[in-house]
JSON list of C-alpha atoms in Angstrom, two decimals:
[
{"chain": "A", "resi": 1, "resn": "MET", "atom": "CA", "xyz": [-58.86, -62.42, 95.24]},
{"chain": "A", "resi": 2, "resn": "SER", "atom": "CA", "xyz": [-56.11, -64.32, 92.75]},
{"chain": "A", "resi": 3, "resn": "ALA", "atom": "CA", "xyz": [-56.31, -63.87, 89.07]},
{"chain": "A", "resi": 4, "resn": "ASN", "atom": "CA", "xyz": [-57.03, -67.10, 88.66]},
{"chain": "A", "resi": 5, "resn": "ASP", "atom": "CA", "xyz": [-59.24, -67.52, 84.89]},
{"chain": "A", "resi": 6, "resn": "PRO", "atom": "CA", "xyz": [-61.83, -69.96, 84.70]},
{"chain": "A", "resi": 7, "resn": "PHE", "atom": "CA", "xyz": [-61.96, -69.47, 81.36]},
{"chain": "A", "resi": 8, "resn": "ALA", "atom": "CA", "xyz": [-57.96, -69.85, 80.21]},
{"chain": "A", "resi": 9, "resn": "ARG", "atom": "CA", "xyz": [-57.52, -72.95, 78.74]},
{"chain": "A", "resi": 10, "resn": "LEU", "atom": "CA", "xyz": [-60.85, -73.54, 77.04]},
{"chain": "A", "resi": 11, "resn": "PRO", "atom": "CA", "xyz": [-62.53, -72.89, 73.66]},
{"chain": "A", "resi": 12, "resn": "GLU", "atom": "CA", "xyz": [-63.14, -69.39, 72.50]},
{"chain": "A", "resi": 13, "resn": "ALA", "atom": "CA", "xyz": [-66.29, -68.96, 72.26]},
{"chain": "A", "resi": 14, "resn": "ALA", "atom": "CA", "xyz": [-68.83, -65.57, 70.95]},
{"chain": "A", "resi": 15, "resn": "SER", "atom": "CA", "xyz": [-69.94, -63.25, 73.68]},
{"chain": "A", "resi": 16, "resn": "PHE", "atom": "CA", "xyz": [-73.39, -62.29, 74.40]},
{"chain": "A", "resi": 17, "resn": "THR", "atom": "CA", "xyz": [-75.50, -60.57, 76.87]},
{"chain": "A", "resi": 18, "resn": "VAL", "atom": "CA", "xyz": [-76.55, -62.02, 80.44]},
{"chain": "A", "resi": 19, "resn": "THR", "atom": "CA", "xyz": [-78.05, -59.50, 82.85]},
{"chain": "A", "resi": 20, "resn": "SER", "atom": "CA", "xyz": [-79.67, -59.53, 85.83]},
{"chain": "A", "resi": 21, "resn": "THR", "atom": "CA", "xyz": [-82.81, -57.83, 88.70]},
{"chain": "A", "resi": 22, "resn": "THR", "atom": "CA", "xyz": [-79.92, -59.41, 90.71]},
{"chain": "A", "resi": 23, "resn": "VAL", "atom": "CA", "xyz": [-77.22, -58.61, 90.76]},
{"chain": "A", "resi": 24, "resn": "ALA", "atom": "CA", "xyz": [-75.69, -56.06, 88.73]},
{"chain": "A", "resi": 25, "resn": "ASP", "atom": "CA", "xyz": [-71.59, -57.05, 87.03]},
{"chain": "A", "resi": 26, "resn": "GLY", "atom": "CA", "xyz": [-68.78, -57.11, 89.18]},
{"chain": "A", "resi": 27, "resn": "ALA", "atom": "CA", "xyz": [-71.38, -56.36, 92.34]},
{"chain": "A", "resi": 28, "resn": "ALA", "atom": "CA", "xyz": [-71.85, -57.92, 95.85]},
{"chain": "A", "resi": 29, "resn": "TRP", "atom": "CA", "xyz": [-74.62, -60.29, 96.16]},
{"chain": "A", "resi": 30, "resn": "PRO", "atom": "CA", "xyz": [-77.34, -59.27, 97.96]},
{"chain": "A", "resi": 31, "resn": "PRO", "atom": "CA", "xyz": [-78.21, -61.46, 101.08]},
{"chain": "A", "resi": 32, "resn": "GLU", "atom": "CA", "xyz": [-80.47, -63.64, 99.97]},
{"chain": "A", "resi": 33, "resn": "GLN", "atom": "CA", "xyz": [-78.39, -65.30, 97.66]},
{"chain": "A", "resi": 34, "resn": "PHE", "atom": "CA", "xyz": [-75.70, -66.42, 99.93]},
{"chain": "A", "resi": 35, "resn": "SER", "atom": "CA", "xyz": [-75.99, -69.95, 101.77]},
{"chain": "A", "resi": 36, "resn": "SER", "atom": "CA", "xyz": [-78.58, -70.65, 103.94]},
{"chain": "A", "resi": 37, "resn": "GLY", "atom": "CA", "xyz": [-74.84, -71.77, 106.82]},
{"chain": "A", "resi": 38, "resn": "VAL", "atom": "CA", "xyz": [-74.43, -67.40, 106.36]},
{"chain": "A", "resi": 39, "resn": "PRO", "atom": "CA", "xyz": [-76.52, -65.06, 108.76]},
{"chain": "A", "resi": 40, "resn": "GLY", "atom": "CA", "xyz": [-79.16, -63.65, 106.22]},
{"chain": "A", "resi": 41, "resn": "GLY", "atom": "CA", "xyz": [-78.50, -65.96, 104.20]},
{"chain": "A", "resi": 42, "resn": "GLY", "atom": "CA", "xyz": [-81.26, -67.30, 102.01]},
{"chain": "A", "resi": 43, "resn": "ASP", "atom": "CA", "xyz": [-79.59, -69.95, 98.63]},
{"chain": "A", "resi": 44, "resn": "VAL", "atom": "CA", "xyz": [-81.83, -68.18, 96.64]},
{"chain": "A", "resi": 45, "resn": "SER", "atom": "CA", "xyz": [-80.08, -68.60, 93.26]},
{"chain": "A", "resi": 46, "resn": "PRO", "atom": "CA", "xyz": [-80.66, -65.44, 91.22]},
{"chain": "A", "resi": 47, "resn": "GLN", "atom": "CA", "xyz": [-83.04, -63.32, 88.72]},
{"chain": "A", "resi": 48, "resn": "LEU", "atom": "CA", "xyz": [-81.74, -63.98, 84.78]},
{"chain": "A", "resi": 49, "resn": "SER", "atom": "CA", "xyz": [-81.90, -62.26, 81.26]},
{"chain": "A", "resi": 50, "resn": "TRP", "atom": "CA", "xyz": [-79.33, -63.24, 78.64]},
{"chain": "A", "resi": 51, "resn": "SER", "atom": "CA", "xyz": [-79.80, -62.40, 74.54]},
{"chain": "A", "resi": 52, "resn": "GLY", "atom": "CA", "xyz": [-77.81, -62.16, 71.39]},
{"chain": "A", "resi": 53, "resn": "ALA", "atom": "CA", "xyz": [-77.50, -66.27, 71.83]},
{"chain": "A", "resi": 54, "resn": "PRO", "atom": "CA", "xyz": [-75.01, -67.25, 68.60]},
{"chain": "A", "resi": 55, "resn": "ASP", "atom": "CA", "xyz": [-76.73, -67.82, 65.56]},
{"chain": "A", "resi": 56, "resn": "GLY", "atom": "CA", "xyz": [-77.06, -71.93, 66.07]},
{"chain": "A", "resi": 57, "resn": "THR", "atom": "CA", "xyz": [-77.44, -72.56, 69.32]},
{"chain": "A", "resi": 58, "resn": "ARG", "atom": "CA", "xyz": [-80.24, -75.63, 70.86]},
{"chain": "A", "resi": 59, "resn": "SER", "atom": "CA", "xyz": [-79.96, -75.06, 74.02]},
{"chain": "A", "resi": 60, "resn": "TYR", "atom": "CA", "xyz": [-78.95, -73.26, 77.19]},
{"chain": "A", "resi": 61, "resn": "ALA", "atom": "CA", "xyz": [-76.32, -74.04, 80.47]},
{"chain": "A", "resi": 62, "resn": "VAL", "atom": "CA", "xyz": [-76.34, -72.14, 83.40]},
{"chain": "A", "resi": 63, "resn": "THR", "atom": "CA", "xyz": [-73.23, -72.16, 85.95]},
{"chain": "A", "resi": 64, "resn": "VAL", "atom": "CA", "xyz": [-72.67, -70.42, 88.74]},
{"chain": "A", "resi": 65, "resn": "TYR", "atom": "CA", "xyz": [-68.56, -71.72, 89.86]},
{"chain": "A", "resi": 66, "resn": "ASP", "atom": "CA", "xyz": [-66.40, -69.38, 92.44]},
{"chain": "A", "resi": 67, "resn": "PRO", "atom": "CA", "xyz": [-62.82, -70.21, 91.37]},
{"chain": "A", "resi": 68, "resn": "ASP", "atom": "CA", "xyz": [-61.79, -67.89, 94.88]},
{"chain": "A", "resi": 69, "resn": "ALA", "atom": "CA", "xyz": [-62.35, -71.17, 96.85]},
{"chain": "A", "resi": 70, "resn": "PRO", "atom": "CA", "xyz": [-59.67, -72.67, 98.60]},
{"chain": "A", "resi": 71, "resn": "THR", "atom": "CA", "xyz": [-60.22, -76.49, 97.08]},
{"chain": "A", "resi": 72, "resn": "GLY", "atom": "CA", "xyz": [-58.08, -76.48, 94.78]},
{"chain": "A", "resi": 73, "resn": "SER", "atom": "CA", "xyz": [-60.05, -76.65, 91.95]},
{"chain": "A", "resi": 74, "resn": "GLY", "atom": "CA", "xyz": [-62.69, -73.33, 93.33]},
{"chain": "A", "resi": 75, "resn": "PHE", "atom": "CA", "xyz": [-66.60, -74.84, 94.01]},
{"chain": "A", "resi": 76, "resn": "TRP", "atom": "CA", "xyz": [-69.81, -74.84, 92.05]},
{"chain": "A", "resi": 77, "resn": "HIS", "atom": "CA", "xyz": [-72.64, -73.19, 93.44]},
{"chain": "A", "resi": 78, "resn": "TRP", "atom": "CA", "xyz": [-75.31, -74.47, 91.31]},
{"chain": "A", "resi": 79, "resn": "ALA", "atom": "CA", "xyz": [-75.48, -76.12, 87.16]},
{"chain": "A", "resi": 80, "resn": "VAL", "atom": "CA", "xyz": [-78.20, -76.57, 85.34]},
{"chain": "A", "resi": 81, "resn": "ALA", "atom": "CA", "xyz": [-78.53, -78.54, 81.82]},
{"chain": "A", "resi": 82, "resn": "ASP", "atom": "CA", "xyz": [-80.22, -78.74, 78.94]},
{"chain": "A", "resi": 83, "resn": "ILE", "atom": "CA", "xyz": [-82.66, -75.21, 78.56]},
{"chain": "A", "resi": 84, "resn": "PRO", "atom": "CA", "xyz": [-84.09, -75.39, 75.44]},
{"chain": "A", "resi": 85, "resn": "ALA", "atom": "CA", "xyz": [-83.64, -72.47, 73.12]},
{"chain": "A", "resi": 86, "resn": "THR", "atom": "CA", "xyz": [-86.69, -71.21, 73.68]},
{"chain": "A", "resi": 87, "resn": "VAL", "atom": "CA", "xyz": [-85.77, -69.60, 77.47]},
{"chain": "A", "resi": 88, "resn": "THR", "atom": "CA", "xyz": [-84.04, -66.37, 77.85]},
{"chain": "A", "resi": 89, "resn": "GLU", "atom": "CA", "xyz": [-84.85, -65.67, 80.79]},
{"chain": "A", "resi": 90, "resn": "LEU", "atom": "CA", "xyz": [-84.09, -67.91, 84.80]},
{"chain": "A", "resi": 91, "resn": "PRO", "atom": "CA", "xyz": [-86.57, -65.82, 87.48]},
{"chain": "A", "resi": 92, "resn": "GLU", "atom": "CA", "xyz": [-84.89, -65.42, 90.93]},
{"chain": "A", "resi": 93, "resn": "GLY", "atom": "CA", "xyz": [-85.40, -69.18, 92.64]},
{"chain": "A", "resi": 94, "resn": "ALA", "atom": "CA", "xyz": [-85.15, -70.84, 90.18]},
{"chain": "A", "resi": 95, "resn": "GLY", "atom": "CA", "xyz": [-83.19, -72.84, 91.56]},
{"chain": "A", "resi": 96, "resn": "ASP", "atom": "CA", "xyz": [-84.68, -74.33, 94.56]},
{"chain": "A", "resi": 97, "resn": "ASP", "atom": "CA", "xyz": [-84.88, -78.20, 96.15]},
{"chain": "A", "resi": 98, "resn": "THR", "atom": "CA", "xyz": [-87.30, -78.62, 93.62]},
{"chain": "A", "resi": 99, "resn": "GLY", "atom": "CA", "xyz": [-86.32, -76.10, 90.45]},
{"chain": "A", "resi": 100, "resn": "SER", "atom": "CA", "xyz": [-89.95, -75.13, 89.65]},
{"chain": "A", "resi": 101, "resn": "GLY", "atom": "CA", "xyz": [-88.73, -72.02, 88.84]},
{"chain": "A", "resi": 102, "resn": "LEU", "atom": "CA", "xyz": [-86.94, -74.25, 85.18]},
{"chain": "A", "resi": 103, "resn": "PRO", "atom": "CA", "xyz": [-88.14, -74.67, 81.70]},
{"chain": "A", "resi": 104, "resn": "GLU", "atom": "CA", "xyz": [-89.72, -77.98, 81.04]},
{"chain": "A", "resi": 105, "resn": "GLY", "atom": "CA", "xyz": [-86.83, -80.52, 80.41]},
{"chain": "A", "resi": 106, "resn": "ALA", "atom": "CA", "xyz": [-84.22, -77.82, 82.11]},
{"chain": "A", "resi": 107, "resn": "PHE", "atom": "CA", "xyz": [-82.69, -80.11, 85.20]},
{"chain": "A", "resi": 108, "resn": "GLN", "atom": "CA", "xyz": [-80.22, -78.82, 88.23]},
{"chain": "A", "resi": 109, "resn": "LEU", "atom": "CA", "xyz": [-76.91, -81.38, 88.64]},
{"chain": "A", "resi": 110, "resn": "PRO", "atom": "CA", "xyz": [-75.84, -81.55, 92.57]},
{"chain": "A", "resi": 111, "resn": "ASN", "atom": "CA", "xyz": [-74.02, -79.18, 92.97]},
{"chain": "A", "resi": 112, "resn": "ASP", "atom": "CA", "xyz": [-69.83, -79.52, 94.80]},
{"chain": "A", "resi": 113, "resn": "ALA", "atom": "CA", "xyz": [-72.69, -79.73, 98.21]},
{"chain": "A", "resi": 114, "resn": "ARG", "atom": "CA", "xyz": [-73.52, -81.99, 96.59]},
{"chain": "A", "resi": 115, "resn": "ALA", "atom": "CA", "xyz": [-77.01, -80.58, 96.19]},
{"chain": "A", "resi": 116, "resn": "ALA", "atom": "CA", "xyz": [-79.15, -80.43, 92.78]},
{"chain": "A", "resi": 117, "resn": "ARG", "atom": "CA", "xyz": [-79.56, -76.88, 93.64]},
{"chain": "A", "resi": 118, "resn": "PHE", "atom": "CA", "xyz": [-78.39, -73.61, 94.16]},
{"chain": "A", "resi": 119, "resn": "ILE", "atom": "CA", "xyz": [-75.94, -72.99, 97.22]},
{"chain": "A", "resi": 120, "resn": "GLY", "atom": "CA", "xyz": [-75.56, -69.30, 97.94]},
{"chain": "A", "resi": 121, "resn": "ALA", "atom": "CA", "xyz": [-72.10, -67.74, 98.21]},
{"chain": "A", "resi": 122, "resn": "ALA", "atom": "CA", "xyz": [-69.91, -68.66, 101.95]},
{"chain": "A", "resi": 123, "resn": "PRO", "atom": "CA", "xyz": [-66.67, -67.22, 101.62]},
{"chain": "A", "resi": 124, "resn": "PRO", "atom": "CA", "xyz": [-64.58, -68.49, 104.58]},
{"chain": "A", "resi": 125, "resn": "ALA", "atom": "CA", "xyz": [-64.57, -65.25, 107.02]},
{"chain": "A", "resi": 126, "resn": "GLY", "atom": "CA", "xyz": [-61.91, -63.31, 106.08]},
{"chain": "A", "resi": 127, "resn": "HIS", "atom": "CA", "xyz": [-60.41, -65.33, 103.09]},
{"chain": "A", "resi": 128, "resn": "GLY", "atom": "CA", "xyz": [-60.86, -61.92, 101.13]},
{"chain": "A", "resi": 129, "resn": "PRO", "atom": "CA", "xyz": [-63.36, -61.09, 98.58]},
{"chain": "A", "resi": 130, "resn": "HIS", "atom": "CA", "xyz": [-64.36, -64.57, 96.10]},
{"chain": "A", "resi": 131, "resn": "ARG", "atom": "CA", "xyz": [-65.01, -64.02, 92.29]},
{"chain": "A", "resi": 132, "resn": "TYR", "atom": "CA", "xyz": [-68.68, -65.55, 91.65]},
{"chain": "A", "resi": 133, "resn": "PHE", "atom": "CA", "xyz": [-68.66, -66.66, 87.46]},
{"chain": "A", "resi": 134, "resn": "VAL", "atom": "CA", "xyz": [-72.25, -66.83, 86.29]},
{"chain": "A", "resi": 135, "resn": "VAL", "atom": "CA", "xyz": [-72.52, -67.71, 83.12]},
{"chain": "A", "resi": 136, "resn": "VAL", "atom": "CA", "xyz": [-74.96, -69.23, 80.85]},
{"chain": "A", "resi": 137, "resn": "HIS", "atom": "CA", "xyz": [-73.47, -71.18, 77.86]},
{"chain": "A", "resi": 138, "resn": "ALA", "atom": "CA", "xyz": [-74.69, -71.42, 74.63]},
{"chain": "A", "resi": 139, "resn": "LEU", "atom": "CA", "xyz": [-74.38, -74.55, 73.29]},
{"chain": "A", "resi": 140, "resn": "GLY", "atom": "CA", "xyz": [-75.66, -76.14, 69.73]},
{"chain": "A", "resi": 141, "resn": "VAL", "atom": "CA", "xyz": [-76.73, -79.97, 70.53]},
{"chain": "A", "resi": 142, "resn": "GLU", "atom": "CA", "xyz": [-81.03, -79.69, 72.44]},
{"chain": "A", "resi": 143, "resn": "SER", "atom": "CA", "xyz": [-79.52, -82.13, 75.17]},
{"chain": "A", "resi": 144, "resn": "VAL", "atom": "CA", "xyz": [-76.21, -82.02, 76.49]},
{"chain": "A", "resi": 145, "resn": "GLY", "atom": "CA", "xyz": [-76.78, -85.77, 77.70]},
{"chain": "A", "resi": 146, "resn": "VAL", "atom": "CA", "xyz": [-75.07, -85.83, 80.63]},
{"chain": "A", "resi": 147, "resn": "PRO", "atom": "CA", "xyz": [-76.50, -87.69, 83.67]},
{"chain": "A", "resi": 148, "resn": "ALA", "atom": "CA", "xyz": [-79.22, -86.08, 86.65]},
{"chain": "A", "resi": 149, "resn": "ASP", "atom": "CA", "xyz": [-76.16, -86.75, 88.88]},
{"chain": "A", "resi": 150, "resn": "ALA", "atom": "CA", "xyz": [-73.32, -85.99, 87.11]},
{"chain": "A", "resi": 151, "resn": "THR", "atom": "CA", "xyz": [-71.53, -83.12, 88.33]},
{"chain": "A", "resi": 152, "resn": "PRO", "atom": "CA", "xyz": [-70.53, -79.89, 86.77]},
{"chain": "A", "resi": 153, "resn": "ALA", "atom": "CA", "xyz": [-67.32, -80.50, 86.24]},
{"chain": "A", "resi": 154, "resn": "VAL", "atom": "CA", "xyz": [-68.56, -83.20, 83.87]},
{"chain": "A", "resi": 155, "resn": "LEU", "atom": "CA", "xyz": [-71.23, -81.12, 82.71]},
{"chain": "A", "resi": 156, "resn": "GLY", "atom": "CA", "xyz": [-68.29, -78.68, 81.40]},
{"chain": "A", "resi": 157, "resn": "PHE", "atom": "CA", "xyz": [-66.53, -81.85, 80.13]},
{"chain": "A", "resi": 158, "resn": "THR", "atom": "CA", "xyz": [-69.51, -82.96, 77.74]},
{"chain": "A", "resi": 159, "resn": "MET", "atom": "CA", "xyz": [-70.46, -79.61, 77.22]},
{"chain": "A", "resi": 160, "resn": "ALA", "atom": "CA", "xyz": [-67.50, -77.73, 75.51]},
{"chain": "A", "resi": 161, "resn": "GLY", "atom": "CA", "xyz": [-66.62, -79.05, 72.15]},
{"chain": "A", "resi": 162, "resn": "HIS", "atom": "CA", "xyz": [-70.72, -77.96, 72.29]},
{"chain": "A", "resi": 163, "resn": "VAL", "atom": "CA", "xyz": [-70.72, -74.04, 73.31]},
{"chain": "A", "resi": 164, "resn": "LEU", "atom": "CA", "xyz": [-71.45, -71.52, 70.51]},
{"chain": "A", "resi": 165, "resn": "GLY", "atom": "CA", "xyz": [-71.23, -68.31, 73.50]},
{"chain": "A", "resi": 166, "resn": "ARG", "atom": "CA", "xyz": [-70.49, -67.66, 76.78]},
{"chain": "A", "resi": 167, "resn": "ALA", "atom": "CA", "xyz": [-72.43, -65.04, 79.30]},
{"chain": "A", "resi": 168, "resn": "VAL", "atom": "CA", "xyz": [-70.40, -64.55, 81.43]},
{"chain": "A", "resi": 169, "resn": "LEU", "atom": "CA", "xyz": [-71.91, -61.54, 84.76]},
{"chain": "A", "resi": 170, "resn": "THR", "atom": "CA", "xyz": [-69.36, -61.34, 87.94]},
{"chain": "A", "resi": 171, "resn": "ALA", "atom": "CA", "xyz": [-70.24, -61.14, 91.54]},
{"chain": "A", "resi": 172, "resn": "THR", "atom": "CA", "xyz": [-68.48, -61.04, 94.27]},
{"chain": "A", "resi": 173, "resn": "ALA", "atom": "CA", "xyz": [-69.18, -62.34, 98.22]},
{"chain": "A", "resi": 174, "resn": "GLU", "atom": "CA", "xyz": [-67.07, -61.63, 101.58]},
{"chain": "A", "resi": 175, "resn": "THR", "atom": "CA", "xyz": [-67.64, -62.97, 105.10]},
{"chain": "A", "resi": 176, "resn": "PRO", "atom": "CA", "xyz": [-65.49, -60.27, 107.09]},
{"chain": "A", "resi": 177, "resn": "ALA", "atom": "CA", "xyz": [-62.50, -62.08, 110.33]}
]
């Protein structure tokens, strides 16, 4: 596991709380949150609940990112934009192919596998543990203004000037050699 911090060069933002009934902060993903390409994996997005967002929050975005993927740029597993400010929870499985568990107006962007859905953990066998940053971004705009086919990196760049706060939960995964 590397020490790279995906927030090190981003502007500071207030913190708030995100929790999950699927995985505890610092714990390993359950099998269902692994990629369907891994035995027992199911590509099921985690349940998320958040509270304490900063005043002025007008929408949220959710991202799941693995900075430890052997790509030089990490791997984006999930990105959801334009979650209304009145929503403070996503059910487990909201990130399926249809996004049927997402609130009205929210949409999924293509992940690094180019699928607009949650794709589970799949660290290369023997590569060691990977960290998965599950982040709820509190934004000061109702819509971040990215097209549905934008990449998660474009989402991050576009919302950077609108981030009021971040709630971070880190899960881990490892595939034995």
